[in-house]
């Protein structure tokens, strides 16, 4: 399912409004952001688990993603 996490990440990244929504949610409730990402994946037919999301994000070498993770680290 790592391909689902990769594709889901790409789709979220390509949608600035959705990215901002998830970022704000991660700042307030990191676990809720993980659940929202999983729910979004389900809606798109790209099911992922919180563990798959964490694993995928930990391997990304992207400055924007790393900054996002630093701020949302509490749940991710």
Coordinates of C-alpha atoms in Angstrom, one line a residue:
X1 CA 0.0 0.0 0.0
X2 CA 3.0 2.3 0.0
X3 CA 1.9 3.2 -3.6
X4 CA -1.4 4.4 -2.1
X5 CA 0.4 6.6 0.4
X6 CA 2.6 8.1 -2.3
X7 CA -0.3 8.8 -4.7
X8 CA -2.4 10.2 -1.8
X9 CA 0.4 12.5 -0.7
X10 CA 0.8 13.7 -4.3
X11 CA -2.9 14.5 -4.5
X12 CA -3.0 16.3 -1.2
X13 CA 0.2 18.3 -2.2
X14 CA -1.4 19.3 -5.5
X15 CA -4.5 20.7 -3.7
X16 CA -3.4 23.8 -1.7
X17 CA -6.7 24.2 0.1
X18 CA -6.7 20.6 1.3
X19 CA -3.1 20.9 2.3
X20 CA -3.8 24.0 4.4
X21 CA -6.8 22.3 6.0
X22 CA -4.7 19.3 7.0
X23 CA -1.9 21.5 8.2
X24 CA -4.2 23.5 10.5
X25 CA -5.7 20.3 11.8
X26 CA -2.3 18.8 12.4
X27 CA -1.4 21.8 14.5
X28 CA -4.5 21.5 16.6
X29 CA -5.0 17.7 16.6
X30 CA -2.2 15.6 14.9
X31 CA -4.1 12.4 15.4
X32 CA -7.1 13.9 13.9
X33 CA -5.1 15.0 10.9
X34 CA -3.9 11.4 10.4
X35 CA -7.5 10.2 10.5
X36 CA -8.5 12.9 8.0
X37 CA -5.8 11.8 5.6
X38 CA -7.0 8.2 5.9
X39 CA -10.6 9.3 5.3
X40 CA -9.5 11.3 2.3
X41 CA -7.7 8.2 1.0
X42 CA -10.8 6.1 1.4
X43 CA -12.8 8.7 -0.5
X44 CA -10.4 8.6 -3.4
X45 CA -10.1 4.8 -3.4
X46 CA -6.6 5.0 -2.0
X47 CA -6.9 3.4 1.4
X48 CA -4.0 3.9 3.8
X49 CA -3.4 3.3 7.5
X50 CA -1.9 5.9 9.9
X51 CA 1.2 3.7 10.1
X52 CA 1.6 3.7 6.3
X53 CA 1.3 7.5 6.3
X54 CA 4.0 7.8 9.0
X55 CA 6.3 5.4 7.2
X56 CA 5.9 7.1 3.9
X57 CA 6.4 10.6 5.3
X58 CA 9.5 9.6 7.3
X59 CA 11.2 8.6 4.0
X60 CA 10.4 11.8 2.0
X61 CA 13.3 14.1 1.3
X62 CA 11.4 17.3 0.6
X63 CA 12.0 20.5 2.5
X64 CA 8.3 21.6 2.6
X65 CA 7.3 18.2 4.0
X66 CA 10.0 18.2 6.6
X67 CA 8.8 21.7 7.8
X68 CA 5.2 20.4 7.9
X69 CA 6.3 17.4 10.0
X70 CA 8.3 19.5 12.4
X71 CA 5.2 21.6 13.2
X72 CA 2.9 18.6 13.4
X73 CA 5.3 16.3 15.1
X74 CA 3.1 15.6 18.1
X75 CA 1.0 13.0 16.3
X76 CA 3.1 12.1 13.3

